Amino acid sequence: MKIIVCVKQIGYIYDPTAIDLATGEIDPEKMVYMLNPYDEVAVEEALKIRESNGDCEVIAISAGGQEADNALKYAFAMGADRMVRFNYQSSDPSLISMVLAEAIEKIGYDIVLCGKKSLDSNSGQVGSFLAEKLHIPQISGIVRLNLLFNEKKTVIERYLGKGDREELECNLPVLLTTELALNDPRYPTLSRRLLADKVEIEILDTASFGVNSAKVEGLTEVLKLSQPRPKTRKTFSPDSNLSATDRLKLMMTGGGAKPKEASSVLDGTPDELAGHILKCLIQEKII
Amino acid sequence: MQPMNSVKLLIIFFFIVFISSSAAHATEYYSFHMAGSDCKMCHDDPASGELNDTGIQFEENGYRFPSTQKETLFYVLSGLVILAVIFGLFRRYRLWSSGKPVKKLERLADRWDGLLVNIFGQDKILKKPLAGNGHLLLVWSFTLLALAVIFILIQEYIVLPLWGARIINNHFYPYFRLLLDISGLTGLIGTVMLAYRRYILKPKELDNKPDDALSLILLIAVFFTGFLTTGVRNQLYQSEWTCWSPVASSLAWVLKLFVKGEGGLQACFNVLWWGHSLIGLIFLACIPYSKLLHAFSSSLNIFYRNLEPKGALPVLDISSSETYGAGKINDFTFKHLLELDACMRCGRCQENCPAYISEKHLNPKSLVQNLKIHMGRPSQGKNAALIGGPVTDDEIWECTTCLNCLEHCPVFIEPMMKIVEMRRNTVLAKSNFPAEFKQIFKNLEIFGDPKGKGKVTREVWVSNLKINRIYQPANDKPDILFWAGCIGATYDERSKNTTNAVARVFEKAGVSFGILGKEELCCGDPARRMGNEYLFQKLATTNIETINKYGVKKLVTHCPHCFNVFKKEYPALGADFEVVDIFEFIKTLLIQGRLEVKSRIEEAFTYHDPCYLGRYNSVYETPRDILKSHIGVNLVEMERAKDTSFCCGAGGGNMWRGVSAGKRMEGLRIQEAVKAQVQGIVTACPHCDIMFDSAIKQEGMGYTFKLVNLIELLKQAVL
């Protein structure tokens, strides 16, 4: 079974003032490069599938310039078997998914895993475009994945928001985009990291596929950038029943954190809990 | 088995000679007298010196003593004992050398020096008076007795056959006897002191096992029967020298009250002689199989002790090593395994270990003991993973790398180093560590600081100051680089204020200094102590490149963790700059008058020694000096101060690891500070600040008990 994981090296902006609104330029000092956390979850899930089923090949693939190698190497260090980079640079999700689809078709696949979105552009479109181009079903934002290996089927849970979840069954091949809650990605071991530096990355480019980006136009266009509304800062407000001096003292010391009182949350088997509630009701003279 | 080097060979040779000589000597010495001989065998009248028939025969045919049945039996027994001892020692040696070989030993002069100081001076053991003095007496008496034995052996087997003369002649012999008698007495007193401490005072740190009782009983029995045998022999044969063995003679005199006549005494003597010989032989045979082994293993460990700067972790060669750290017992080095046998469970690490005191799982003493038991297991069990076997996960992560265990071990055992080796393995090879650490590692790797605040936030603390940023090309080259550190530059308002205070103080004194600001990265100390050597080396090499790029010659920092790692661990990676102790630097400024104290702070404070400043770098007096004589603080010491100082609980990654068991270390320390009846606590480390800040609030003393960094206090005094 071949599991394709699409990964992206992102430039994560940690300071809200990094983008110059007038020019759209980004201050490189306020940005760090890393593997997109959603994709990291996707890699981890692929590795989990391989661990529980065996006989799987996990292929990390990325479209981008040389900088994308770092993301691939990290995925390899985590445990992926192969690294493939499509040498193609674009910020348009439809174009990226087009070249990825070409490459994935060539490699062959059973499951394609993508991050739900990337933390830099936040568009969340590559997965959907890719499924469209591969002509396979897509399930987005999955939080649990159960692969029925022999039946070539997957059972999936996905978020519907407000705590609701939906369980779906789908035949392979399928494209899944991952939510962060899906799993807890592993930290690469040192030997894998060193190996990742030695193993060669398979490079594909437009020439070998006959993809001509000039022929295809991108489907997205950036119209305007704007700063997010600043978050309201939470300030400490002491209990207004206290005297002014006490309030002042509390504010100066950052709040007089008192040791927590014994919790009234009970724990135990249903029988015990029912007993507790009953006792409580009797104590309070409700019954 | 690895080939032995000459030093090892020499030491082992010495042991064997020592052991065999004791037995052989005992044979010779006592069998000689057993036959009822003594001087009267060859001289009818020893005073005149005339030889009788036996004497003449000896003179003509050489020194031959007709062997008796008893003697033969004794020789056979001694031979067996020697074999048992050699076998036992060899077995232990083979266990030690199953570890990785150690590097070639260097600085041999220092090693011998330390060996002598720690064996005959009992330097570190004497920190505890009763146990230390008891042990000192025992060591000296044993050494003297052993030397006497060797001396007699040389005389009887070398000097006498070759030159036909005795060194210990009649003229000298009485003093010799007296010396041995006194040695025996001091040894007995020492043993009794140790037994008294162990079984009557019962200190908490000692756990009593049959092994301890056996050793003490054997020691007392050897000394006691030795005295009685000598005493009774004196009574029987050597009455003119009785007064030269006062202790032995007095004991024999007491014995004589219960025994009737010469015949009874002779019978007593026979029993005592065999008793003493057998106990002595059992004692020797027990050495490699009981805690008595420590006479050799601990001495050897002192000789092999780590002479690197205190607490500096060894560099792991990432590119060429196949295993990282210690996952199996054999991944430890020879030295580490030798340490396991050198441990005598004295419990000094345990009583000082903050993790143990705060009722967590870790106890350095039992950690070492468990590893020792594991080392002795058959080979199948030995290849099992350490974590989950003799060591638990909690144990290795609870260590705050405070160095108390290394500081207080009398025989230079380093439990912390083993913990870090095991951490290295579990982090680098297995990626198995507390969940909280993953984000820290990633932040360190991606952002260069543990909280992931990013490099632009590293200059926020500068705010209103005009500070020379080294990387701005137009600026003059400053004399000294001030390293703010991650905690100091980014963590919270308090720590940023402290960093600011350092700069203000320097500015006031007119120190020409610069900062790296955005180009600083974490020094790597947290990553290294958490076992991520890869990350440490990555950060450290980048930092060294940056520092070299600006041609920095001197570096000063107010963070003890950065200070320690720059001073002791960067040189191994090729750093070449001087690291200045900030308090020494400030003290010089104060003395030179470049800083002037304008308002003395006449308040009562206590001072908390940060681990990485105090124990790691022995900076105890300078901060106290600044506080007391320059700022005018009324300094009250806490119960644990200086080298026994408690840990704030932040080290070794525990700042980011939730408290899983036991009490909070920082809380215990604050309670201790409150007990000292002071207005507040002075710290000298940004990590301690953070920990105590939360502890004080948790204790509900947010506005009654002050927490202040020494630098802040200084700023108040000089500005």
Short mmCIF file of N, CA, C and O in Angstrom, two decimals, chain B residues 564-632:
data_model
loop_
_atom_site.label_atom_id
_atom_site.label_comp_id
_atom_site.label_asym_id
_atom_site.label_seq_id
_atom_site.Cartn_x
_atom_site.Cartn_y
_atom_site.Cartn_z
N ASN B 564 27.62 28.99 33.16
CA ASN B 564 28.24 27.68 33.33
C ASN B 564 28.53 27.01 32.00
O ASN B 564 29.61 26.47 31.77
N VAL B 565 27.57 27.09 31.10
CA VAL B 565 27.73 26.36 29.84
C VAL B 565 28.80 27.06 28.97
O VAL B 565 29.61 26.39 28.32
N PHE B 566 28.85 28.39 29.01
CA PHE B 566 29.89 29.10 28.25
C PHE B 566 31.27 28.79 28.81
O PHE B 566 32.22 28.58 28.09
N LYS B 567 31.32 28.79 30.13
CA LYS B 567 32.63 28.67 30.77
C LYS B 567 33.18 27.26 30.65
O LYS B 567 34.35 27.05 30.39
N LYS B 568 32.31 26.27 30.86
CA LYS B 568 32.83 24.92 30.98
C LYS B 568 32.58 24.03 29.78
O LYS B 568 33.29 23.07 29.56
N GLU B 569 31.50 24.28 29.03
CA GLU B 569 31.14 23.32 28.00
C GLU B 569 31.41 23.82 26.59
O GLU B 569 31.59 23.03 25.70
N TYR B 570 31.42 25.15 26.40
CA TYR B 570 31.71 25.65 25.06
C TYR B 570 33.16 25.40 24.65
O TYR B 570 33.40 25.11 23.47
N PRO B 571 34.14 25.53 25.57
CA PRO B 571 35.52 25.29 25.13
C PRO B 571 35.70 23.93 24.45
O PRO B 571 36.46 23.82 23.48
N ALA B 572 34.97 22.91 24.90
CA ALA B 572 35.10 21.59 24.28
C ALA B 572 34.60 21.60 22.84
O ALA B 572 34.91 20.71 22.06
N LEU B 573 33.80 22.61 22.47
CA LEU B 573 33.29 22.69 21.10
C LEU B 573 34.06 23.73 20.29
O LEU B 573 33.65 24.11 19.20
N GLY B 574 35.14 24.22 20.87
CA GLY B 574 36.00 25.12 20.11
C GLY B 574 35.81 26.60 20.39
O GLY B 574 36.30 27.44 19.64
N ALA B 575 35.10 26.93 21.46
CA ALA B 575 34.95 28.35 21.80
C ALA B 575 36.23 28.87 22.41
O ALA B 575 36.91 28.14 23.13
N ASP B 576 36.56 30.11 22.11
CA ASP B 576 37.80 30.66 22.63
C ASP B 576 37.55 32.10 23.08
O ASP B 576 37.91 33.04 22.38
N PHE B 577 36.85 32.26 24.16
CA PHE B 577 36.67 33.60 24.72
C PHE B 577 36.61 33.47 26.24
O PHE B 577 36.30 32.41 26.76
N GLU B 578 36.89 34.58 26.90
CA GLU B 578 36.91 34.54 28.36
C GLU B 578 35.50 34.78 28.88
O GLU B 578 34.79 35.65 28.38
N VAL B 579 35.10 34.00 29.87
CA VAL B 579 33.78 34.19 30.46
C VAL B 579 33.98 34.77 31.85
O VAL B 579 34.67 34.20 32.68
N VAL B 580 33.40 35.94 32.06
CA VAL B 580 33.64 36.68 33.30
C VAL B 580 32.51 36.39 34.28
O VAL B 580 31.33 36.40 33.91
N ASP B 581 32.89 36.14 35.50
CA ASP B 581 31.92 35.96 36.57
C ASP B 581 31.35 37.34 36.91
O ASP B 581 32.07 38.24 37.33
N ILE B 582 30.06 37.51 36.74
CA ILE B 582 29.46 38.85 36.84
C ILE B 582 29.63 39.46 38.23
O ILE B 582 29.84 40.66 38.37
N PHE B 583 29.59 38.63 39.26
CA PHE B 583 29.67 39.21 40.60
C PHE B 583 31.09 39.64 40.94
O PHE B 583 31.30 40.65 41.59
N GLU B 584 32.05 38.88 40.46
CA GLU B 584 33.45 39.28 40.62
C GLU B 584 33.66 40.61 39.90
O GLU B 584 34.30 41.53 40.41
N PHE B 585 33.06 40.71 38.72
CA PHE B 585 33.18 41.91 37.88
C PHE B 585 32.57 43.12 38.60
O PHE B 585 33.18 44.18 38.71
N ILE B 586 31.38 42.92 39.14
CA ILE B 586 30.69 44.02 39.83
C ILE B 586 31.43 44.40 41.10
O ILE B 586 31.56 45.57 41.43
N LYS B 587 31.96 43.40 41.77
CA LYS B 587 32.69 43.69 43.00
C LYS B 587 33.91 44.55 42.70
O LYS B 587 34.22 45.49 43.43
N THR B 588 34.59 44.23 41.61
CA THR B 588 35.74 45.04 41.20
C THR B 588 35.30 46.48 40.93
O THR B 588 35.97 47.43 41.35
N LEU B 589 34.15 46.61 40.24
CA LEU B 589 33.65 47.96 39.96
C LEU B 589 33.37 48.71 41.25
O LEU B 589 33.66 49.90 41.36
N LEU B 590 32.82 48.01 42.23
CA LEU B 590 32.51 48.65 43.51
C LEU B 590 33.79 49.06 44.23
O LEU B 590 33.89 50.15 44.79
N ILE B 591 34.77 48.16 44.19
CA ILE B 591 36.02 48.45 44.91
C ILE B 591 36.76 49.60 44.23
O ILE B 591 37.29 50.49 44.89
N GLN B 592 36.77 49.57 42.89
CA GLN B 592 37.45 50.64 42.17
C GLN B 592 36.74 51.98 42.30
O GLN B 592 37.25 53.01 41.88
N GLY B 593 35.53 51.96 42.83
CA GLY B 593 34.79 53.21 42.98
C GLY B 593 34.04 53.62 41.73
O GLY B 593 33.49 54.72 41.66
N ARG B 594 34.03 52.75 40.72
CA ARG B 594 33.27 53.11 39.51
C ARG B 594 31.78 53.01 39.76
O ARG B 594 30.98 53.63 39.09
N LEU B 595 31.43 52.20 40.73
CA LEU B 595 30.04 52.16 41.19
C LEU B 595 30.04 52.66 42.62
O LEU B 595 30.88 52.27 43.42
N GLU B 596 29.09 53.51 42.92
CA GLU B 596 29.05 54.05 44.26
C GLU B 596 27.70 53.73 44.87
O GLU B 596 26.66 53.99 44.25
N VAL B 597 27.70 53.20 46.06
CA VAL B 597 26.43 52.89 46.71
C VAL B 597 25.87 54.17 47.30
O VAL B 597 26.49 54.80 48.16
N LYS B 598 24.71 54.57 46.82
CA LYS B 598 24.13 55.84 47.28
C LYS B 598 23.18 55.62 48.44
O LYS B 598 23.13 56.40 49.36
N SER B 599 22.37 54.58 48.33
CA SER B 599 21.46 54.31 49.45
C SER B 599 21.65 52.87 49.87
O SER B 599 21.42 51.95 49.08
N ARG B 600 22.09 52.70 51.08
CA ARG B 600 22.28 51.33 51.57
C ARG B 600 20.92 50.72 51.90
O ARG B 600 19.99 51.42 52.30
N ILE B 601 20.81 49.46 51.65
CA ILE B 601 19.52 48.79 51.86
C ILE B 601 19.60 48.04 53.18
O ILE B 601 20.16 46.95 53.27
N GLU B 602 19.10 48.68 54.21
CA GLU B 602 19.25 48.11 55.55
C GLU B 602 18.07 47.20 55.86
O GLU B 602 17.27 47.50 56.71
N GLU B 603 17.99 46.12 55.12
CA GLU B 603 16.88 45.20 55.38
C GLU B 603 17.44 43.80 55.58
O GLU B 603 18.55 43.51 55.16
N ALA B 604 16.64 42.99 56.21
CA ALA B 604 17.09 41.61 56.42
C ALA B 604 16.64 40.75 55.25
O ALA B 604 15.46 40.69 54.91
N PHE B 605 17.61 40.15 54.58
CA PHE B 605 17.33 39.27 53.46
C PHE B 605 18.08 37.96 53.65
O PHE B 605 19.05 37.90 54.39
N THR B 606 17.61 36.95 52.96
CA THR B 606 18.40 35.73 52.92
C THR B 606 18.82 35.52 51.48
O THR B 606 18.19 36.03 50.56
N TYR B 607 19.94 34.83 51.28
CA TYR B 607 20.45 34.66 49.93
C TYR B 607 20.35 33.20 49.51
O TYR B 607 20.75 32.30 50.25
N HIS B 608 19.79 33.00 48.34
CA HIS B 608 19.65 31.63 47.81
C HIS B 608 20.76 31.39 46.80
O HIS B 608 20.87 32.11 45.81
N ASP B 609 21.58 30.39 47.05
CA ASP B 609 22.65 30.07 46.09
C ASP B 609 22.08 29.31 44.91
O ASP B 609 21.60 28.19 45.07
N PRO B 610 22.14 29.88 43.70
CA PRO B 610 21.69 29.09 42.56
C PRO B 610 22.67 27.93 42.33
O PRO B 610 23.87 28.09 42.52
N CYS B 611 22.13 26.79 41.94
CA CYS B 611 22.99 25.60 41.77
C CYS B 611 24.13 25.87 40.79
O CYS B 611 25.27 25.50 41.04
N TYR B 612 23.79 26.52 39.67
CA TYR B 612 24.78 26.66 38.61
C TYR B 612 25.81 27.74 38.92
O TYR B 612 26.79 27.87 38.21
N LEU B 613 25.57 28.52 39.96
CA LEU B 613 26.57 29.51 40.36
C LEU B 613 27.36 28.95 41.54
O LEU B 613 28.58 28.99 41.56
N GLY B 614 26.64 28.42 42.51
CA GLY B 614 27.27 27.92 43.73
C GLY B 614 28.01 26.62 43.51
O GLY B 614 29.21 26.60 43.32
N ARG B 615 27.24 25.54 43.48
CA ARG B 615 27.90 24.24 43.40
C ARG B 615 28.69 24.07 42.11
O ARG B 615 29.81 23.56 42.13
N TYR B 616 28.14 24.50 40.99
CA TYR B 616 28.85 24.29 39.73
C TYR B 616 30.11 25.13 39.64
O TYR B 616 31.12 24.68 39.15
N ASN B 617 30.03 26.38 40.09
CA ASN B 617 31.17 27.26 39.88
C ASN B 617 31.77 27.82 41.16
O ASN B 617 32.60 28.74 41.11
N SER B 618 31.34 27.30 42.29
CA SER B 618 31.88 27.70 43.60
C SER B 618 31.87 29.20 43.82
O SER B 618 32.78 29.74 44.41
N VAL B 619 30.85 29.89 43.30
CA VAL B 619 30.72 31.32 43.62
C VAL B 619 29.79 31.42 44.82
O VAL B 619 28.58 31.40 44.69
N TYR B 620 30.38 31.45 46.01
CA TYR B 620 29.58 31.55 47.22
C TYR B 620 29.78 32.89 47.90
O TYR B 620 28.85 33.51 48.35
N GLU B 621 31.03 33.30 47.97
CA GLU B 621 31.35 34.44 48.83
C GLU B 621 31.12 35.79 48.17
O GLU B 621 30.69 36.73 48.82
N THR B 622 31.41 35.90 46.86
CA THR B 622 31.31 37.22 46.22
C THR B 622 29.90 37.81 46.33
O THR B 622 29.77 38.96 46.74
N PRO B 623 28.85 37.08 45.99
CA PRO B 623 27.52 37.69 46.12
C PRO B 623 27.22 38.10 47.56
O PRO B 623 26.65 39.16 47.80
N ARG B 624 27.63 37.26 48.49
CA ARG B 624 27.39 37.59 49.90
C ARG B 624 28.15 38.85 50.30
O ARG B 624 27.65 39.68 51.04
N ASP B 625 29.37 38.94 49.78
CA ASP B 625 30.20 40.09 50.08
C ASP B 625 29.54 41.37 49.56
O ASP B 625 29.49 42.38 50.26
N ILE B 626 29.05 41.31 48.32
CA ILE B 626 28.39 42.49 47.74
C ILE B 626 27.18 42.86 48.58
O ILE B 626 26.97 44.02 48.93
N LEU B 627 26.40 41.85 48.96
CA LEU B 627 25.19 42.11 49.74
C LEU B 627 25.52 42.72 51.09
O LEU B 627 24.93 43.72 51.50
N LYS B 628 26.47 42.10 51.78
CA LYS B 628 26.73 42.51 53.16
C LYS B 628 27.53 43.80 53.23
O LYS B 628 27.09 44.80 53.77
N SER B 629 28.73 43.78 52.65
CA SER B 629 29.60 44.90 52.91
C SER B 629 29.38 46.08 51.96
O SER B 629 29.75 47.19 52.27
N HIS B 630 28.79 45.84 50.80
CA HIS B 630 28.61 46.97 49.90
C HIS B 630 27.20 47.55 49.95
O HIS B 630 27.03 48.75 50.09
N ILE B 631 26.20 46.67 49.87
CA ILE B 631 24.83 47.20 49.84
C ILE B 631 24.29 47.38 51.26
O ILE B 631 23.36 48.14 51.46
N GLY B 632 24.87 46.68 52.20
CA GLY B 632 24.46 46.87 53.59
C GLY B 632 23.28 46.03 54.01
O GLY B 632 22.60 46.34 54.99
#
